[in-house]
């Protein structure tokens, strides 16, 4: 729904998008392009959280000679920036394939000329591997990382507004005297942080989605700035907030589960280390 709302044509609102997708593509339409993200989400999340955690530990080691020292706000911010920058290297190709698969059945509208898929019922890409291979052959490495600039502008501030609110809310919710937050505090703080992060990242998410969807049939945008200007000129400022409701609603449960899994995994590993090295 997020991709269709941001990069598609003819969807008035979220409900209309849901009904249109269901009417035209049945339930399967809501799961298009999901196999590649599902196959890579474990690696992606491990890298992002691992980079964030280890950068924090490195900064604490450099500042206080103790990697376990509670990080300062500047340390959390810098670790978030590094995690956001690293995430683009893995996430950009995955998002590109997902969006191309989701958008290949959508009509392309430009100057009132409607270009339908090359053959009705026969999409451009047969699956994620074929999609990735086709993009690589036709557009090269630059094509695989199409929209990476917009994703960088989304993820660097987005992860700052992901990890910083999480750290703040965890500290605020956790009762005094507790060495670590309880699972409910982690769940709630993670959900709030996710909703904040995704809601504020929506404008650049729209630009990224449009850049990555562009190219299924025609290349409309020359780059990030050109996409921003064209989108604003044709649809106004409101276009940059398409899908904000879906992003915010989705961000809460996804981030709650992500942070809860992260914290529980850290506790389990620390417990194993303690038992192994008493």
Short mmCIF file of C-alpha atoms in Angstrom, two decimals:
data_model
loop_
_atom_site.label_atom_id
_atom_site.label_comp_id
_atom_site.label_asym_id
_atom_site.label_seq_id
_atom_site.Cartn_x
_atom_site.Cartn_y
_atom_site.Cartn_z
CA UNK A 1 0.00 0.00 0.00
CA UNK A 2 2.81 2.41 0.89
CA UNK A 3 4.49 1.98 -2.52
CA UNK A 4 1.22 2.23 -4.47
CA UNK A 5 0.20 5.40 -2.62
CA UNK A 6 3.59 7.06 -3.03
CA UNK A 7 4.52 6.10 -6.58
CA UNK A 8 1.26 4.97 -8.15
CA UNK A 9 -1.49 6.85 -9.92
CA UNK A 10 -5.20 7.12 -9.22
CA UNK A 11 -5.31 6.24 -5.51
CA UNK A 12 -7.22 8.88 -3.60
CA UNK A 13 -6.54 7.58 -0.10
CA UNK A 14 -5.51 4.48 1.82
CA UNK A 15 -8.97 2.88 1.80
CA UNK A 16 -9.34 3.46 -1.92
CA UNK A 17 -5.91 1.92 -2.48
CA UNK A 18 -6.85 -1.17 -0.44
CA UNK A 19 -10.10 -1.66 -2.36
CA UNK A 20 -8.48 -1.06 -5.76
CA UNK A 21 -5.64 -3.52 -5.14
CA UNK A 22 -8.05 -6.16 -3.84
CA UNK A 23 -10.48 -5.65 -6.72
CA UNK A 24 -7.78 -5.85 -9.41
CA UNK A 25 -5.31 -8.32 -7.92
CA UNK A 26 -7.09 -10.12 -5.07
CA UNK A 27 -5.30 -10.90 -1.79
CA UNK A 28 -2.08 -11.83 -3.62
CA UNK A 29 -1.69 -8.19 -4.65
CA UNK A 30 -0.89 -7.19 -1.07
CA UNK A 31 2.09 -9.56 -0.95
CA UNK A 32 3.82 -8.70 -4.22
CA UNK A 33 7.57 -8.23 -3.96
CA UNK A 34 7.78 -9.60 -0.42
CA UNK A 35 10.01 -12.63 -1.00
CA UNK A 36 13.23 -10.65 -1.46
CA UNK A 37 12.74 -8.47 1.68
CA UNK A 38 11.76 -11.56 3.71
CA UNK A 39 14.90 -13.37 2.58
CA UNK A 40 17.16 -10.44 3.46
CA UNK A 41 15.51 -8.83 6.50
CA UNK A 42 17.51 -10.89 9.00
CA UNK A 43 20.83 -9.84 7.47
CA UNK A 44 19.70 -6.23 7.07
CA UNK A 45 18.48 -5.88 10.66
CA UNK A 46 21.54 -7.67 12.06
CA UNK A 47 23.87 -5.29 10.21
CA UNK A 48 21.98 -2.13 11.20
CA UNK A 49 21.61 -3.01 14.88
CA UNK A 50 25.11 -4.50 14.99
CA UNK A 51 26.69 -1.37 13.50
CA UNK A 52 24.70 0.85 15.87
CA UNK A 53 25.58 -1.21 18.97
CA UNK A 54 29.27 -1.63 18.12
CA UNK A 55 29.69 2.04 17.19
CA UNK A 56 28.25 2.96 20.58
CA UNK A 57 30.64 0.57 22.31
CA UNK A 58 33.60 1.95 20.36
CA UNK A 59 32.71 5.53 21.25
CA UNK A 60 32.30 4.60 24.92
CA UNK A 61 35.67 2.86 24.82
CA UNK A 62 37.34 5.93 23.28
CA UNK A 63 35.67 8.41 25.63
CA UNK A 64 35.55 6.52 28.92
CA UNK A 65 37.84 3.50 28.38
CA UNK A 66 34.80 1.33 29.11
CA UNK A 67 32.69 -0.09 26.25
CA UNK A 68 29.84 -0.83 28.68
CA UNK A 69 29.60 2.81 29.83
CA UNK A 70 26.20 4.44 29.28
CA UNK A 71 26.44 6.34 25.95
CA UNK A 72 25.90 10.08 25.77
CA UNK A 73 23.38 11.66 23.39
CA UNK A 74 26.16 12.59 20.96
CA UNK A 75 27.32 8.95 20.92
CA UNK A 76 23.80 7.69 20.18
CA UNK A 77 23.45 10.29 17.42
CA UNK A 78 26.76 9.43 15.77
CA UNK A 79 26.05 5.69 16.01
CA UNK A 80 22.64 6.30 14.41
CA UNK A 81 24.21 8.24 11.53
CA UNK A 82 26.72 5.45 10.86
CA UNK A 83 23.97 2.79 11.00
CA UNK A 84 21.79 4.81 8.61
CA UNK A 85 24.63 5.25 6.12
CA UNK A 86 25.58 1.56 6.20
CA UNK A 87 21.95 0.46 5.82
CA UNK A 88 21.73 2.04 2.36
CA UNK A 89 24.35 -0.34 0.95
CA UNK A 90 22.18 -3.36 1.77
CA UNK A 91 18.70 -1.88 1.74
CA UNK A 92 18.76 0.04 -1.54
CA UNK A 93 18.91 -2.97 -3.93
CA UNK A 94 16.34 -4.87 -1.83
CA UNK A 95 13.91 -1.94 -1.86
CA UNK A 96 14.47 -1.44 -5.59
CA UNK A 97 13.50 -5.03 -6.43
CA UNK A 98 10.51 -4.93 -4.09
CA UNK A 99 9.19 -1.68 -5.57
CA UNK A 100 9.75 -2.72 -9.18
CA UNK A 101 7.83 -5.96 -8.58
CA UNK A 102 5.01 -4.08 -6.85
CA UNK A 103 4.74 -1.37 -9.51
CA UNK A 104 5.18 -3.35 -12.73
CA UNK A 105 1.43 -3.93 -13.10
CA UNK A 106 0.61 -0.26 -12.64
CA UNK A 107 -0.15 1.94 -15.67
CA UNK A 108 2.34 4.72 -16.34
CA UNK A 109 0.68 8.09 -16.88
CA UNK A 110 2.50 11.06 -18.37
CA UNK A 111 1.03 13.97 -20.33
CA UNK A 112 -2.33 12.18 -20.42
CA UNK A 113 -0.79 9.25 -22.32
CA UNK A 114 -1.45 5.92 -20.66
CA UNK A 115 1.18 3.25 -21.22
CA UNK A 116 0.00 -0.20 -20.20
CA UNK A 117 2.28 -3.15 -19.45
CA UNK A 118 3.87 -4.64 -22.55
CA UNK A 119 1.48 -7.57 -22.54
CA UNK A 120 -1.60 -7.82 -20.26
CA UNK A 121 -1.16 -10.64 -17.78
CA UNK A 122 2.56 -10.92 -18.50
CA UNK A 123 4.55 -8.69 -16.13
CA UNK A 124 7.98 -7.33 -16.98
CA UNK A 125 9.73 -9.28 -14.20
CA UNK A 126 9.07 -12.95 -13.47
CA UNK A 127 10.36 -12.75 -9.90
CA UNK A 128 12.97 -11.10 -7.63
CA UNK A 129 16.01 -12.85 -9.14
CA UNK A 130 14.88 -12.10 -12.70
CA UNK A 131 14.14 -8.50 -11.67
CA UNK A 132 17.58 -8.00 -10.13
CA UNK A 133 19.35 -9.63 -13.09
CA UNK A 134 17.38 -7.58 -15.62
CA UNK A 135 18.14 -4.29 -13.85
CA UNK A 136 21.82 -5.19 -13.55
CA UNK A 137 22.06 -6.09 -17.26
CA UNK A 138 20.18 -3.04 -18.54
CA UNK A 139 21.22 -0.35 -16.06
CA UNK A 140 24.40 -1.64 -14.42
CA UNK A 141 25.43 -1.06 -10.80
CA UNK A 142 24.08 2.51 -10.97
CA UNK A 143 20.65 1.06 -11.78
CA UNK A 144 20.81 -1.37 -8.86
CA UNK A 145 21.44 1.59 -6.54
CA UNK A 146 18.88 3.89 -8.14
CA UNK A 147 17.35 6.02 -5.42
CA UNK A 148 20.25 5.41 -3.02
CA UNK A 149 20.81 9.16 -2.60
CA UNK A 150 17.19 9.68 -1.55
CA UNK A 151 17.43 6.63 0.71
CA UNK A 152 20.53 8.09 2.37
CA UNK A 153 18.66 11.36 2.99
CA UNK A 154 15.81 9.29 4.45
CA UNK A 155 17.76 6.82 6.57
CA UNK A 156 20.45 8.99 8.19
CA UNK A 157 17.98 11.38 9.89
CA UNK A 158 15.44 8.54 10.05
CA UNK A 159 17.68 6.34 12.18
CA UNK A 160 18.58 9.30 14.40
CA UNK A 161 14.84 9.69 15.03
CA UNK A 162 14.65 5.93 15.55
CA UNK A 163 17.38 5.19 18.08
CA UNK A 164 17.37 8.52 19.98
CA UNK A 165 13.63 8.47 20.87
CA UNK A 166 13.95 4.78 21.73
CA UNK A 167 16.81 5.48 24.14
CA UNK A 168 14.95 8.44 25.64
CA UNK A 169 11.62 6.61 26.11
CA UNK A 170 13.33 3.51 27.51
CA UNK A 171 15.09 5.60 30.15
CA UNK A 172 11.89 7.50 30.91
CA UNK A 173 9.65 4.42 31.23
CA UNK A 174 12.12 2.21 33.11
CA UNK A 175 11.65 2.52 36.91
CA UNK A 176 14.52 3.90 38.98
CA UNK A 177 16.87 1.25 40.26
CA UNK A 178 16.36 -1.16 37.34
CA UNK A 179 19.56 -2.06 35.54
CA UNK A 180 17.77 -2.70 32.24
CA UNK A 181 14.31 -1.98 30.79
CA UNK A 182 11.63 -4.63 31.09
CA UNK A 183 10.12 -6.18 27.95
CA UNK A 184 7.02 -3.95 28.06
CA UNK A 185 9.16 -0.79 28.23
CA UNK A 186 11.22 -2.01 25.28
CA UNK A 187 8.08 -2.89 23.31
CA UNK A 188 6.41 0.48 23.96
CA UNK A 189 9.54 2.61 23.43
CA UNK A 190 10.38 0.72 20.24
CA UNK A 191 6.89 1.20 18.85
CA UNK A 192 6.81 4.94 19.60
CA UNK A 193 10.28 5.39 18.11
CA UNK A 194 9.26 3.51 14.97
CA UNK A 195 6.11 5.57 14.48
CA UNK A 196 8.05 8.83 14.92
CA UNK A 197 10.86 7.74 12.62
CA UNK A 198 8.67 6.52 9.78
CA UNK A 199 6.28 9.48 9.96
CA UNK A 200 9.11 12.03 9.72
CA UNK A 201 10.92 10.04 7.02
CA UNK A 202 7.86 9.94 4.75
CA UNK A 203 8.79 12.90 2.47
CA UNK A 204 12.11 11.35 1.41
CA UNK A 205 10.47 7.92 1.38
CA UNK A 206 8.08 9.24 -1.27
CA UNK A 207 11.00 10.51 -3.36
CA UNK A 208 12.88 7.22 -2.97
CA UNK A 209 9.84 5.15 -3.96
CA UNK A 210 9.24 7.28 -7.05
CA UNK A 211 12.85 7.09 -8.16
CA UNK A 212 12.97 3.33 -7.73
CA UNK A 213 9.59 2.73 -9.38
CA UNK A 214 10.70 4.91 -12.27
CA UNK A 215 12.28 2.80 -14.99
CA UNK A 216 9.84 -0.09 -15.22
CA UNK A 217 8.68 1.37 -18.54
CA UNK A 218 10.14 4.88 -18.90
CA UNK A 219 12.70 7.01 -17.06
CA UNK A 220 10.92 10.13 -15.90
CA UNK A 221 13.29 11.48 -13.23
CA UNK A 222 16.94 12.46 -13.70
CA UNK A 223 17.79 12.30 -10.00
CA UNK A 224 16.67 13.11 -6.47
CA UNK A 225 16.36 16.88 -6.94
CA UNK A 226 14.56 16.50 -10.27
CA UNK A 227 12.10 14.06 -8.65
CA UNK A 228 11.42 16.52 -5.83
CA UNK A 229 10.85 19.42 -8.26
CA UNK A 230 8.66 17.46 -10.68
CA UNK A 231 6.57 15.98 -7.89
CA UNK A 232 6.04 19.40 -6.30
CA UNK A 233 5.21 21.11 -9.60
CA UNK A 234 2.62 18.53 -10.65
CA UNK A 235 1.04 17.57 -7.30
CA UNK A 236 1.96 20.22 -4.76
CA UNK A 237 3.50 19.97 -1.30
CA UNK A 238 1.00 17.38 -0.10
CA UNK A 239 2.54 14.74 -2.36
CA UNK A 240 5.47 14.38 0.07
CA UNK A 241 3.13 13.10 2.77
CA UNK A 242 1.56 10.31 0.77
CA UNK A 243 1.47 7.11 2.78
CA UNK A 244 2.31 8.82 6.08
CA UNK A 245 -0.57 7.05 7.86
CA UNK A 246 0.51 3.65 6.57
CA UNK A 247 4.13 4.37 7.52
CA UNK A 248 3.28 5.46 11.06
CA UNK A 249 0.83 2.62 11.71
CA UNK A 250 3.21 0.03 10.29
CA UNK A 251 6.18 1.52 12.13
CA UNK A 252 4.80 0.82 15.60
CA UNK A 253 4.38 -3.00 15.57
CA UNK A 254 7.41 -3.60 13.33
CA UNK A 255 9.74 -1.53 15.50
CA UNK A 256 8.28 -2.92 18.72
CA UNK A 257 9.11 -6.45 17.59
CA UNK A 258 12.51 -5.38 16.26
CA UNK A 259 13.69 -3.70 19.46
CA UNK A 260 12.23 -6.41 21.67
CA UNK A 261 14.08 -9.07 19.71
CA UNK A 262 17.26 -7.00 19.82
CA UNK A 263 17.19 -6.44 23.59
CA UNK A 264 16.22 -10.04 24.41
CA UNK A 265 19.02 -11.31 22.16
CA UNK A 266 21.56 -9.07 23.90
CA UNK A 267 20.40 -10.29 27.32
CA UNK A 268 20.63 -13.91 26.20
CA UNK A 269 24.15 -13.45 24.84
CA UNK A 270 25.31 -11.63 27.97
CA UNK A 271 23.84 -14.40 30.15
CA UNK A 272 25.64 -17.05 28.10
CA UNK A 273 28.91 -15.15 28.43
CA UNK A 274 28.45 -14.89 32.21
CA UNK A 275 27.73 -18.61 32.54
CA UNK A 276 30.69 -19.50 30.31
CA UNK A 277 33.10 -17.12 32.09
CA UNK A 278 31.93 -16.92 35.72
#
